[in-house]
mmCIF file of C-alpha atoms and ligand atoms in Angstrom:
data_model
loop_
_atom_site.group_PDB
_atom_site.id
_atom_site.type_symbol
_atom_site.label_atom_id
_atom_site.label_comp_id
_atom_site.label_asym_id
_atom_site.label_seq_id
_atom_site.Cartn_x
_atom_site.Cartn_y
_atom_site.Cartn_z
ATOM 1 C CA UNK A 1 56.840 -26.180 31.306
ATOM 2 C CA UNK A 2 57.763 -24.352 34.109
ATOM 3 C CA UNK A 3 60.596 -21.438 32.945
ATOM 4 C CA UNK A 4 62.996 -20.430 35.731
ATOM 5 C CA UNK A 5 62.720 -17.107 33.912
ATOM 6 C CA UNK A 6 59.118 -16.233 32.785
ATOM 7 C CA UNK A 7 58.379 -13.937 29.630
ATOM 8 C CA UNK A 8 56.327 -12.204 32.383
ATOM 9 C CA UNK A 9 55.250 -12.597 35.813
ATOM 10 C CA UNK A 10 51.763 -11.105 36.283
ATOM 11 C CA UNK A 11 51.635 -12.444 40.111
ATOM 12 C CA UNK A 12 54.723 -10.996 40.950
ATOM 13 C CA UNK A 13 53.868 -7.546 39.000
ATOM 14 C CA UNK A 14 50.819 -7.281 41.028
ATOM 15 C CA UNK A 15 53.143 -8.102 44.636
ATOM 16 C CA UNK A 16 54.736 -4.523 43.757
ATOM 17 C CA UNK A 17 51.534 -2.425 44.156
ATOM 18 C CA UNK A 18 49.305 -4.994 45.561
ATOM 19 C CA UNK A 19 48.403 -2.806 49.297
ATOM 20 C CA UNK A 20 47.433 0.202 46.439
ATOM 21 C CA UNK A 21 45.501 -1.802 44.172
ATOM 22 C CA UNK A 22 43.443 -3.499 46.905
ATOM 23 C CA UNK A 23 42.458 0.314 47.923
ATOM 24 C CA UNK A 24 41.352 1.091 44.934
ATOM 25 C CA UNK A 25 39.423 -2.278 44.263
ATOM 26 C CA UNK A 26 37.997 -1.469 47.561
ATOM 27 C CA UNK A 27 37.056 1.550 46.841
ATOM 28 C CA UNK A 28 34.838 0.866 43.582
ATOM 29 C CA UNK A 29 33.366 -2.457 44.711
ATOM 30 C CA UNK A 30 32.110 -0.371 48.174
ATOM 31 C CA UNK A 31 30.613 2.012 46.316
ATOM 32 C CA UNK A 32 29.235 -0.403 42.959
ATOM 33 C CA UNK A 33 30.863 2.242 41.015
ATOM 34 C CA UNK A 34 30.872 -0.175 37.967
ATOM 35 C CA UNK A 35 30.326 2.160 34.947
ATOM 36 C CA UNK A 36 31.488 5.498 34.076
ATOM 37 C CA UNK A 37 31.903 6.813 36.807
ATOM 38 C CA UNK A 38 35.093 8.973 38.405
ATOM 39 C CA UNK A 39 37.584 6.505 37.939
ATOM 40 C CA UNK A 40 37.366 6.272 34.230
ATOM 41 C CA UNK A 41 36.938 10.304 33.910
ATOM 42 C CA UNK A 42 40.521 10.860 36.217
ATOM 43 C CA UNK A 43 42.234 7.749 34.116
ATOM 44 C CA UNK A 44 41.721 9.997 30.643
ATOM 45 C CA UNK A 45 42.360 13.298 31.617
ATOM 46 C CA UNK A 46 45.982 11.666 33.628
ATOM 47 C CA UNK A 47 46.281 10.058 30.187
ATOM 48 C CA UNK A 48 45.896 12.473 28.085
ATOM 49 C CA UNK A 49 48.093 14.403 29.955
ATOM 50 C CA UNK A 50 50.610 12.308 29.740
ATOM 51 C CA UNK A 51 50.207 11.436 26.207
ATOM 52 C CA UNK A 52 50.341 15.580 25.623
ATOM 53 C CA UNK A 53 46.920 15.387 24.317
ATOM 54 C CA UNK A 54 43.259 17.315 25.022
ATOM 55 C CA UNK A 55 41.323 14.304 24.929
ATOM 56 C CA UNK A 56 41.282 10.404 26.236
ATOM 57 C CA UNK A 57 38.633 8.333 25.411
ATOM 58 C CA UNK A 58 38.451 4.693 27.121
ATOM 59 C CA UNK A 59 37.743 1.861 25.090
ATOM 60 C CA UNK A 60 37.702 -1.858 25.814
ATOM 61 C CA UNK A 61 40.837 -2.200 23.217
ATOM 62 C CA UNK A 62 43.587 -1.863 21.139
ATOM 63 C CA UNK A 63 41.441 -3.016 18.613
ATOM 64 C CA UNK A 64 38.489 -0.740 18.984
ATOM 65 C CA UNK A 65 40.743 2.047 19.425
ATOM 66 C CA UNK A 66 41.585 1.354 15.730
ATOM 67 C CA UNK A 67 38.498 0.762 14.305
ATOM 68 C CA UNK A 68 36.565 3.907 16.071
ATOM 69 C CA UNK A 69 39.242 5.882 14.827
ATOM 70 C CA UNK A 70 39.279 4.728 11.306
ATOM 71 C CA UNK A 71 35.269 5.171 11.480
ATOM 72 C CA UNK A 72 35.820 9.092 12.565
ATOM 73 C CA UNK A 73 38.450 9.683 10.038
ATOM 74 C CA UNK A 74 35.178 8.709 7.931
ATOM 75 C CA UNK A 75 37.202 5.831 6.329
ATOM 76 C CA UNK A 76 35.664 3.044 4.623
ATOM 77 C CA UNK A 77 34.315 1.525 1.510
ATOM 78 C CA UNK A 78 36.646 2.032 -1.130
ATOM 79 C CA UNK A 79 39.757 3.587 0.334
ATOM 80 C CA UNK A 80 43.385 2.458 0.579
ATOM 81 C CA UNK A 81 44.889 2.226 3.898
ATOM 82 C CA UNK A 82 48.857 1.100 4.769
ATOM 83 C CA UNK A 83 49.945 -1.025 7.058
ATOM 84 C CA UNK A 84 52.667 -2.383 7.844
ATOM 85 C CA UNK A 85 53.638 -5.890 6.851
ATOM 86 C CA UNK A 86 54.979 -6.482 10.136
ATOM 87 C CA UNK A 87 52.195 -5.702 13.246
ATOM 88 C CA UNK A 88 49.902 -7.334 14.987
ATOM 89 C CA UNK A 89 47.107 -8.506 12.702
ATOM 90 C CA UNK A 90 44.564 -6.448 14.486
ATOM 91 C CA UNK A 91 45.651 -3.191 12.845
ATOM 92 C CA UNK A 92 45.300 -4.611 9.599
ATOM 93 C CA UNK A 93 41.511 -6.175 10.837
ATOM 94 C CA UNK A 94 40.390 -2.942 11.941
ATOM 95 C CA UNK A 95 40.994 -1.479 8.202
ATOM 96 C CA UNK A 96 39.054 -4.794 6.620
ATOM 97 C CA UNK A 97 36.270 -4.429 9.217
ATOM 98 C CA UNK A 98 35.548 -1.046 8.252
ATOM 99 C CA UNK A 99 35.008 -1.959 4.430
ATOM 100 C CA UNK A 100 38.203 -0.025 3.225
ATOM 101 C CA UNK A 101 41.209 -2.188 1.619
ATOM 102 C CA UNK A 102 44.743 -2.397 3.707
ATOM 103 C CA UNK A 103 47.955 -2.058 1.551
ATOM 104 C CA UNK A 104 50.403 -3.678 3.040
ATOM 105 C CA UNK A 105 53.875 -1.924 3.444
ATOM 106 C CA UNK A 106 57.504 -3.841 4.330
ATOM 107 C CA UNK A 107 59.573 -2.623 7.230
ATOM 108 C CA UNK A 108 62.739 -1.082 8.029
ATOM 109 C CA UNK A 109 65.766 -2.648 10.095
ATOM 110 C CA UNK A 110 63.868 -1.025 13.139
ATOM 111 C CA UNK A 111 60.906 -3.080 12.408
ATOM 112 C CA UNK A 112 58.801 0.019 11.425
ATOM 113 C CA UNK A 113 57.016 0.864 8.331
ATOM 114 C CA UNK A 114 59.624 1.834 6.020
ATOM 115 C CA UNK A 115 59.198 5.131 5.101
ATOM 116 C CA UNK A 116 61.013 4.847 1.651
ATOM 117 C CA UNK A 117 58.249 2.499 0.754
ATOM 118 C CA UNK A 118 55.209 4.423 1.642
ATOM 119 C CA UNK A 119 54.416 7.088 -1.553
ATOM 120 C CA UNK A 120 55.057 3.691 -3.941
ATOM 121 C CA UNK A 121 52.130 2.167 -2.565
ATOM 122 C CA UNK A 122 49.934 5.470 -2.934
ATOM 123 C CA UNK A 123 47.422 5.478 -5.391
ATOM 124 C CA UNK A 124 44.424 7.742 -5.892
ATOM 125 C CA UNK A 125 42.439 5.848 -3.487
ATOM 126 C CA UNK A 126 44.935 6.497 -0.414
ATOM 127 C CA UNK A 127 43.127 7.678 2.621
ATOM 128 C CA UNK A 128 45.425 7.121 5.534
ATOM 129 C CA UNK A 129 48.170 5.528 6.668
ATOM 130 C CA UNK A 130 48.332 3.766 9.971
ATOM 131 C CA UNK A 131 51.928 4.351 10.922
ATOM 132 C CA UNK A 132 52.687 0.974 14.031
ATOM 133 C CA UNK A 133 55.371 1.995 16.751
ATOM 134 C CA UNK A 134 56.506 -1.537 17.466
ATOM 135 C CA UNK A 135 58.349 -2.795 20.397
ATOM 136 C CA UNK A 136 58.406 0.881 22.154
ATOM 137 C CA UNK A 137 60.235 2.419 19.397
ATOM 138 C CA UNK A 138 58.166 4.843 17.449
ATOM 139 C CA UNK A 139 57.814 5.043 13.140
ATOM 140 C CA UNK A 140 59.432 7.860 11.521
ATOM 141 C CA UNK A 141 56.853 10.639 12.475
ATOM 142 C CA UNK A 142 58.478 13.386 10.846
ATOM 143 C CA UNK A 143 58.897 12.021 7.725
ATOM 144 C CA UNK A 144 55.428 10.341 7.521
ATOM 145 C CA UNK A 145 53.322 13.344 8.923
ATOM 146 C CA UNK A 146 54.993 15.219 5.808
ATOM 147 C CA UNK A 147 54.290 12.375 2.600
ATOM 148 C CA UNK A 148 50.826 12.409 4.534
ATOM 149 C CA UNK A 149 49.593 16.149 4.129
ATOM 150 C CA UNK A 150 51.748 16.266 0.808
ATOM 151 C CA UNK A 151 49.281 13.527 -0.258
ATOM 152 C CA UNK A 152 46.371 14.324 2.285
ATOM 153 C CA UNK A 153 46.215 11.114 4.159
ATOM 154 C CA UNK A 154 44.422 10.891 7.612
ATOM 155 C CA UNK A 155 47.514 9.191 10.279
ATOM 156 C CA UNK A 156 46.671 6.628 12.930
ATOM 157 C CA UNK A 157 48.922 5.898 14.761
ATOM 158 C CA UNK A 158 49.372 2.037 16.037
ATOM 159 C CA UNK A 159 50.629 3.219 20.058
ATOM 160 C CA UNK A 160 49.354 -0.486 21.039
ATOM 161 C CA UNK A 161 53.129 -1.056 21.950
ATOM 162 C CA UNK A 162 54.337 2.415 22.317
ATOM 163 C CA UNK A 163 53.027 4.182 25.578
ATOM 164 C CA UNK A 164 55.468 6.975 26.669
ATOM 165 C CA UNK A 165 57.822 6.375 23.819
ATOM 166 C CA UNK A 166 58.345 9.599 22.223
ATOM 167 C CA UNK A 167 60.050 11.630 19.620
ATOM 168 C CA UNK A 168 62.028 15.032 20.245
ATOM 169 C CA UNK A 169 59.857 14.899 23.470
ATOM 170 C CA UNK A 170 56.741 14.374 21.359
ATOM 171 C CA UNK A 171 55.228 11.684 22.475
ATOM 172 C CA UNK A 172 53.207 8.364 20.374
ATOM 173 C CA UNK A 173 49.509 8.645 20.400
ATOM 174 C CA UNK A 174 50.049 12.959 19.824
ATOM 175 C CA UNK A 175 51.073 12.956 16.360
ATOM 176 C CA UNK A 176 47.897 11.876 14.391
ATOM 177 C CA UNK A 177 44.661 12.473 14.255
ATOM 178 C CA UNK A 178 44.109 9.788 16.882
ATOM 179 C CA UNK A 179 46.858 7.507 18.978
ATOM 180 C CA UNK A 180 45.793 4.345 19.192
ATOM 181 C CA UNK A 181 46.593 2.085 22.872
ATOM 182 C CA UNK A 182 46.228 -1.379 24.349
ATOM 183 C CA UNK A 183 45.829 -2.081 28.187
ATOM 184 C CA UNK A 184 45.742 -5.961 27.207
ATOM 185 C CA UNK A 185 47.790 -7.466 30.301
ATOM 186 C CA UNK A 186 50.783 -7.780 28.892
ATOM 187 C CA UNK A 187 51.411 -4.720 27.361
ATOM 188 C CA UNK A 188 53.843 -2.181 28.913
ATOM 189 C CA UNK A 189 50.344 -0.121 31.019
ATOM 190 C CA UNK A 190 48.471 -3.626 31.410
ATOM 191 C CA UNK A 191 45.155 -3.691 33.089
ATOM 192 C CA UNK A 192 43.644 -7.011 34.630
ATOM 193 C CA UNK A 193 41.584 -7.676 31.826
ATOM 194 C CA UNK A 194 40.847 -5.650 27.682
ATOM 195 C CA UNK A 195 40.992 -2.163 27.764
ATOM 196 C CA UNK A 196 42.077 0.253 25.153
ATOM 197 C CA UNK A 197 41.885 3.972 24.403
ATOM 198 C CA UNK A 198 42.399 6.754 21.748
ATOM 199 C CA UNK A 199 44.386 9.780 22.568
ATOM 200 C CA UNK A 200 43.148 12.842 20.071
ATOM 201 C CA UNK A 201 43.323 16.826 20.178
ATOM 202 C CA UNK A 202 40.184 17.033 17.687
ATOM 203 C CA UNK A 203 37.093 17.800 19.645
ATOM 204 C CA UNK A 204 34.733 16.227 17.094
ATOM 205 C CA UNK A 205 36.648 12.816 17.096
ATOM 206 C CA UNK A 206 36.862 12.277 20.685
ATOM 207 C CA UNK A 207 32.949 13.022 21.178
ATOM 208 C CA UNK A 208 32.310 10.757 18.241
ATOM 209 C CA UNK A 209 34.172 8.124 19.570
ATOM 210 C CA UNK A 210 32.752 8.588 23.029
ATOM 211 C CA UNK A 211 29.206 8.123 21.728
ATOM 212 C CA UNK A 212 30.500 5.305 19.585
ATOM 213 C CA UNK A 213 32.205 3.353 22.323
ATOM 214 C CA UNK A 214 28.220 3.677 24.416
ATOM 215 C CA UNK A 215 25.903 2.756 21.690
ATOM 216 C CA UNK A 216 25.848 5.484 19.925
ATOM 217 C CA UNK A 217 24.703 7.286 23.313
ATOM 218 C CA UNK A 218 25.137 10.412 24.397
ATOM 219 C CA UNK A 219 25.063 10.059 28.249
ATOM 220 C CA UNK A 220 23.897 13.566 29.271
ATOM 221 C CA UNK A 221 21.015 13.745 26.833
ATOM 222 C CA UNK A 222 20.033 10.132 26.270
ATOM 223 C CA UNK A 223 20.377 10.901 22.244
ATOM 224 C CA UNK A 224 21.332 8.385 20.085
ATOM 225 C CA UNK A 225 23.760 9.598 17.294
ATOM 226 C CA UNK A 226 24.675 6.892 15.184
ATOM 227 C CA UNK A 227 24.634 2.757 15.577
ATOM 228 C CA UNK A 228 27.037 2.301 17.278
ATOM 229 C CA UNK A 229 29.124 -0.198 19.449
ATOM 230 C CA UNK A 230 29.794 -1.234 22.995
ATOM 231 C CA UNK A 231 33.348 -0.949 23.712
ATOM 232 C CA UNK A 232 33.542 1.335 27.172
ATOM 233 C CA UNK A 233 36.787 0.786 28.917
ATOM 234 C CA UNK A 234 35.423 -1.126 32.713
ATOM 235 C CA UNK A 235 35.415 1.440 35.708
ATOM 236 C CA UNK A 236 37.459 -1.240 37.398
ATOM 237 C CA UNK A 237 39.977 -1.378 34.899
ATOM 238 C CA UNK A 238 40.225 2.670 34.468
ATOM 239 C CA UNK A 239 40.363 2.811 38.920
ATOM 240 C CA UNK A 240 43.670 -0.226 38.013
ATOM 241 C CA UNK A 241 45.303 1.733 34.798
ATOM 242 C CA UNK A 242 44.726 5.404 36.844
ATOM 243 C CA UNK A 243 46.822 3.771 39.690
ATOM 244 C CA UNK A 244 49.441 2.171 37.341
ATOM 245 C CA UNK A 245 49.913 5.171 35.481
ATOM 246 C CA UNK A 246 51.650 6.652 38.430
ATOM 247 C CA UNK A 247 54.536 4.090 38.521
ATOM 248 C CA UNK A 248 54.619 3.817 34.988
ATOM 249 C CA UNK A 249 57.499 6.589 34.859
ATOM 250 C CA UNK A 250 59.628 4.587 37.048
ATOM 251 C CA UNK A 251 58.653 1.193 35.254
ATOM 252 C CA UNK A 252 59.861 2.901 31.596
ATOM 253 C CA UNK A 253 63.268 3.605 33.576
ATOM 254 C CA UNK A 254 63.573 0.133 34.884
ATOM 255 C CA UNK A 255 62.699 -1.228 31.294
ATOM 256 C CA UNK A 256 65.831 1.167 30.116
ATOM 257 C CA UNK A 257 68.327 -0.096 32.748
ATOM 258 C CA UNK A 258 67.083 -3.786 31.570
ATOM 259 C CA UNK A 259 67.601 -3.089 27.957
ATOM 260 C CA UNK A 260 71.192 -1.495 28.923
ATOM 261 C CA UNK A 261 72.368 -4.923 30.571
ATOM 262 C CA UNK A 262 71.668 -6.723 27.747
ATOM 263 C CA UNK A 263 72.916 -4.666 25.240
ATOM 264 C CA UNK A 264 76.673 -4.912 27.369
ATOM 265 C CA UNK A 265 76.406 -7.988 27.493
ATOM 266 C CA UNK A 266 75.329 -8.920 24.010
ATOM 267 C CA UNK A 267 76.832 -6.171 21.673
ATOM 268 C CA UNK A 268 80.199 -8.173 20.331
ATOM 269 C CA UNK A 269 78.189 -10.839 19.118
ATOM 270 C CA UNK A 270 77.571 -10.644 15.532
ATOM 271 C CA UNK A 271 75.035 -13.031 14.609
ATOM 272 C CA UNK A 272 72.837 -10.867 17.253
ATOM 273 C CA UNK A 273 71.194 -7.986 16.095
ATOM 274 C CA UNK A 274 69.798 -5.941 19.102
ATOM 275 C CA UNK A 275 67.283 -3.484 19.370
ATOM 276 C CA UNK A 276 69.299 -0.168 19.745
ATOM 277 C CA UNK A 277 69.147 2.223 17.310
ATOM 278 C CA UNK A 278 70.955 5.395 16.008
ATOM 279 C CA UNK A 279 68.280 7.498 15.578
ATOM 280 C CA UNK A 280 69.172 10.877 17.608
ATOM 281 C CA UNK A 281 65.828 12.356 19.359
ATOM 282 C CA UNK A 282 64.255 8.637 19.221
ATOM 283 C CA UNK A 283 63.013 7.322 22.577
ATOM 284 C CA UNK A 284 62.696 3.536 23.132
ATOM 285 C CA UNK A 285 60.581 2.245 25.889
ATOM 286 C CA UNK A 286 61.446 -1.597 25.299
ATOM 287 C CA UNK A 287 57.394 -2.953 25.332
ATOM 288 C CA UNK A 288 59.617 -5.621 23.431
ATOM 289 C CA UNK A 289 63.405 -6.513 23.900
ATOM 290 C CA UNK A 290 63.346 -7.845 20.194
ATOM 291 C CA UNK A 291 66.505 -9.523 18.825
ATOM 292 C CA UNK A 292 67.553 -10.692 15.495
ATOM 293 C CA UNK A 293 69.229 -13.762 16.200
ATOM 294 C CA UNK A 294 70.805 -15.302 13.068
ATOM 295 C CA UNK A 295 69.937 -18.843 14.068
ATOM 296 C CA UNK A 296 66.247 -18.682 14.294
ATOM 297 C CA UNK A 297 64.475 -20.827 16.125
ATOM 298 C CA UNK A 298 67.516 -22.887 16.958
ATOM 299 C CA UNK A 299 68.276 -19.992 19.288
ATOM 300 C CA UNK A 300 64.836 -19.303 20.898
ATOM 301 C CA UNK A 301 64.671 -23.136 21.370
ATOM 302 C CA UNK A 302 68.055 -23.301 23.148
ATOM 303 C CA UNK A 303 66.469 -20.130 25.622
ATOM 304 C CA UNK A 304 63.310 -22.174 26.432
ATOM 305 C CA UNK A 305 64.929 -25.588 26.925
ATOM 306 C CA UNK A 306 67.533 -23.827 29.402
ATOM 307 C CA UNK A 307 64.469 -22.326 31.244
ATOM 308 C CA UNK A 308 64.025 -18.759 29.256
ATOM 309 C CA UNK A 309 60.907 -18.206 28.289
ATOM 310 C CA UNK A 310 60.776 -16.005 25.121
ATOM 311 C CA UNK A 311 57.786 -15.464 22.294
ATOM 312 C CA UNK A 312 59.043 -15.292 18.573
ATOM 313 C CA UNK A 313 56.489 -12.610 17.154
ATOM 314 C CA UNK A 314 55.775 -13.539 14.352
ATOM 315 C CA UNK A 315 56.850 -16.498 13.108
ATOM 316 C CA UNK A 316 54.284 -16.724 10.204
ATOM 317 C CA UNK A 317 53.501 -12.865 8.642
ATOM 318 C CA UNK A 318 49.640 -12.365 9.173
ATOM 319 C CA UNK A 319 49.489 -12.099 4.912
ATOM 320 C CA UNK A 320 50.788 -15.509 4.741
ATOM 321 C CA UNK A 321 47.409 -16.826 6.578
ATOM 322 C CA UNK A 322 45.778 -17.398 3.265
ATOM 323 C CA UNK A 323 41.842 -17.080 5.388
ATOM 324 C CA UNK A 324 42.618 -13.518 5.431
ATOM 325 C CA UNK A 325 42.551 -12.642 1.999
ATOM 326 C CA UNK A 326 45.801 -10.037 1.961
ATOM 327 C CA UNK A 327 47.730 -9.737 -1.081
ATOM 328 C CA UNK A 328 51.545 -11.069 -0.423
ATOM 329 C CA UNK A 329 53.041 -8.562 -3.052
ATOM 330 C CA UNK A 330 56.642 -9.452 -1.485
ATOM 331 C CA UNK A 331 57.967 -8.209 1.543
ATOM 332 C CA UNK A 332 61.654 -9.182 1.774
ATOM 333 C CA UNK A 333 62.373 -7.307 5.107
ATOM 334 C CA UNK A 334 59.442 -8.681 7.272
ATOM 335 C CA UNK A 335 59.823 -12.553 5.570
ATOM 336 C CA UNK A 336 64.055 -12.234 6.746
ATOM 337 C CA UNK A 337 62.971 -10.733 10.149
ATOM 338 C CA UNK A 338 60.463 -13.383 11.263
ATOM 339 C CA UNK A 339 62.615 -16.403 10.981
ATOM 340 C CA UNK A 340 64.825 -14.264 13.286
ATOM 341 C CA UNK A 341 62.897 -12.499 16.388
ATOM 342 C CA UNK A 342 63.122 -13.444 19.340
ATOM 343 C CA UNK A 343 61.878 -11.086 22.577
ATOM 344 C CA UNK A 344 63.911 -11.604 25.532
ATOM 345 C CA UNK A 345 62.361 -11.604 28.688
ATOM 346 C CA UNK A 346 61.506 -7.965 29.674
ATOM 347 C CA UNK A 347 59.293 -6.816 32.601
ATOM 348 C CA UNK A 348 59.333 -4.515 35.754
ATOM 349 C CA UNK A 349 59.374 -7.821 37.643
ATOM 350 C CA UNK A 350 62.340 -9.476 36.277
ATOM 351 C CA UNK A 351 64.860 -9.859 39.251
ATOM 352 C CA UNK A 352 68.655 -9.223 39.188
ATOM 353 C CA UNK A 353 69.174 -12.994 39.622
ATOM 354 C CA UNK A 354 67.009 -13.791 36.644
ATOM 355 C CA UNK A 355 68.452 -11.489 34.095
ATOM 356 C CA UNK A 356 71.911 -12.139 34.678
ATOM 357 C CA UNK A 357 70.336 -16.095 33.871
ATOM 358 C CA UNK A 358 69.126 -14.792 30.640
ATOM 359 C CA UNK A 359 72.663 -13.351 29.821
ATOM 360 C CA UNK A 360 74.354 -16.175 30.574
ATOM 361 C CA UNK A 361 71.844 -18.561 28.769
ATOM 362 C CA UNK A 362 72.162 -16.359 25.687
ATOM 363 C CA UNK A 363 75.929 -15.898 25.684
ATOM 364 C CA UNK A 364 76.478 -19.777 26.180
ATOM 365 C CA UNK A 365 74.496 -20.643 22.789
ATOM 366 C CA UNK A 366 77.439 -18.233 21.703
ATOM 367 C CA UNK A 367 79.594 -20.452 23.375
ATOM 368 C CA UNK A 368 80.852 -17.185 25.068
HETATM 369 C C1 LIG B 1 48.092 -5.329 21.190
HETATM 370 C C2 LIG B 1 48.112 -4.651 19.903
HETATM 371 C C3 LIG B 1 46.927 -4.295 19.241
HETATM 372 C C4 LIG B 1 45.568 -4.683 19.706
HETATM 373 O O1 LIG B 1 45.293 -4.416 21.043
HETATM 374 P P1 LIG B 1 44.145 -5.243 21.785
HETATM 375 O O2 LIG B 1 43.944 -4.457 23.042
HETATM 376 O O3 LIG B 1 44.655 -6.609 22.019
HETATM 377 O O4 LIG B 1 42.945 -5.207 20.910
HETATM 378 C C5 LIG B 1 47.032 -3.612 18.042
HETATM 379 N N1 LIG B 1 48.226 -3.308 17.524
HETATM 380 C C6 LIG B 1 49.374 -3.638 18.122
HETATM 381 C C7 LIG B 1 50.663 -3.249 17.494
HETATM 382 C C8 LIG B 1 49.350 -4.334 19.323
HETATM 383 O O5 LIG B 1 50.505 -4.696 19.887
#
């Protein structure tokens, strides 16, 4: 089906910046500068120093963003990690794949971990906690950075969704040991293809994961320090992100203004629960213009028949996929909340045209 608003519109996206992006695709193919080379070195220090960290390290994923990190916290067989009930089911993978057992953890009305449930799942064998900033709004840092040195847990944060969100000006991906990002396509930085990174101020962890993400490698000396993996974020994708992360500023304030129209024009109806919270000194970046829509999937059917394309993320909790061998000790927050999401179409590329369509799509089911 063609939508007459898309969820996203990579095409037009890449219209914006196409003249720079050609120049730098130029640029690296002229040269074969494929691998490691100045491109990905200029993307990690701009990222780091955006994140408000010492180190980058680029990685072909989200995914292995998590797992490296997990693997230099030294986490494995035999430990406890939480999650949150409600993510995407790679941060729960990454904990499985690295032999240790996730412990799943419901979520708050903001779709984060809820921090009144964390210290009852703690039990001796606790090692970390991976905290997931969903939608662009980050988890309750201050509160979890204290249960986790009162109970010595290693943090990772989840920043998969979160890039430039930040709390009292300190941003996702600085608060634990490692921030964890995705440059998948469709997230809020999206590259033209995987890519990933961690975001740490501990020397020893970026180095490890740096000779993890190469085989193991150390590429001045040739050494090989561990088995390792091969997981290198692509020169061509680091030479696309660098460029990117330049407009990305701008593209977080056009996100805002986006997320402003639709909360005016969707705030007096009640069966609509919208995605802006009272939480002074909270940033939201909208990755995700999430609703709670009372209806269900009577409402995001209504938006895709009328030409609105949205996602309902997730439908089915990843612990309910019974292949994946989590225990379902009872989440009633997460089970309530995913018969009722629904993200709205939100993008830099959205025109004026098409979001005043998604209003008036939305506000009709309303019969408003
Ligand atoms: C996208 C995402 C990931 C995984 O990122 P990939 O780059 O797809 O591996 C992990 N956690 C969250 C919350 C995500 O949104």
């Amino acid at each position: 089906m063609k939508y007459f608003v898309p969820f996203v519109n990579p095409a037009a996206n890449y219209l914006l910046i196409k003249n720079e992006l050609e120049t730098v695709y130029h640029e690296i193919m002229s040269k074969g500068d494929l691998v490691y080379r100045h491109q990905l070195k200029s993307f990690e220090d701009n990222l780091a120093k955006f994140v408000g960290t010492k180190y980058a390290v680029g990685l072909n994923s989200g995914y292995d963003a998590l797992h490296l990190s997990l693997r230099a916290a030294g986490i494995g067989k035999g430990d406890e990690v939480m999650v949150p009930a409600h993510t995407f089911v790679a941060t729960c993978s990454a904990i499985v794949n690295v032999g240790a057992t996730p412990v799943l953890v419901d979520v708050g009305k903001d779709f984060n971990i809820d921090i009144i449930q964390i210290e009852k799942a703690i039990t001796p064998r606790t090692k970390g906690i991976i905290p997931v900033h969903l939608n662009g709004f980050m988890a309750d840092m201050p509160v979890i950075e204290k249960i986790a040195e009162k109970h010595n847990l290693v943090i990772v944060e989840d920043a998969c969704q979160s890039l430039g969100s930040f709390i009292h000006g300190k941003k996702a991906g600085a608060w634990g040991l490692t921030g964890c990002f995705s440059f998948y396509p469709f997230k809020i930085l999206g590259g033209y293809g995987d890519g990933g990174a961690i975001t740490t101020n501990n020397e020893s962890v970026a180095l490890f994961v740096k000779r993890m993400r190469y085989n193991g490698e150390d590429r001045e000396t040739g050494e090989y320090h561990g088995h390792g993996f091969t997981c290198i974020l692509d020169n061509l994708q680091a030479g696309f992100l660098d460029l990117k992360l330049k407009f990305f500023p701008e593209w977080i304030k056009i996100r805002k203004s986006i997320a402003e129209k639709y909360w005016k024009a969707f705030s007096e109806i009640p069966d609509l629960f919208l995605p802006h919270y009272s939480k002074p000194g909270f940033d939201h970046v909208y990755q995700n213009y999430v609703v709670r829509a009372k209806q269900g999937n009577e409402f995001s059917e209504y938006l895709k028949k009328n030409g609105v394309e949205v996602l309902t993320q997730f439908r089915k909790p990843y612990y309910k996929h019974t292949e994946l061998n989590l225990i379902d000790r009872g989440f009633p927050e997460t089970e309530q909340l995913s018969k009722e999401v629904c993200s709205l179409p939100m993008c830099v590329e959205l025109t004026e045209e098409q979001i005043a369509y998604v209003i008036k799509v939305v506000r009709g089911f309303y019969g408003k």
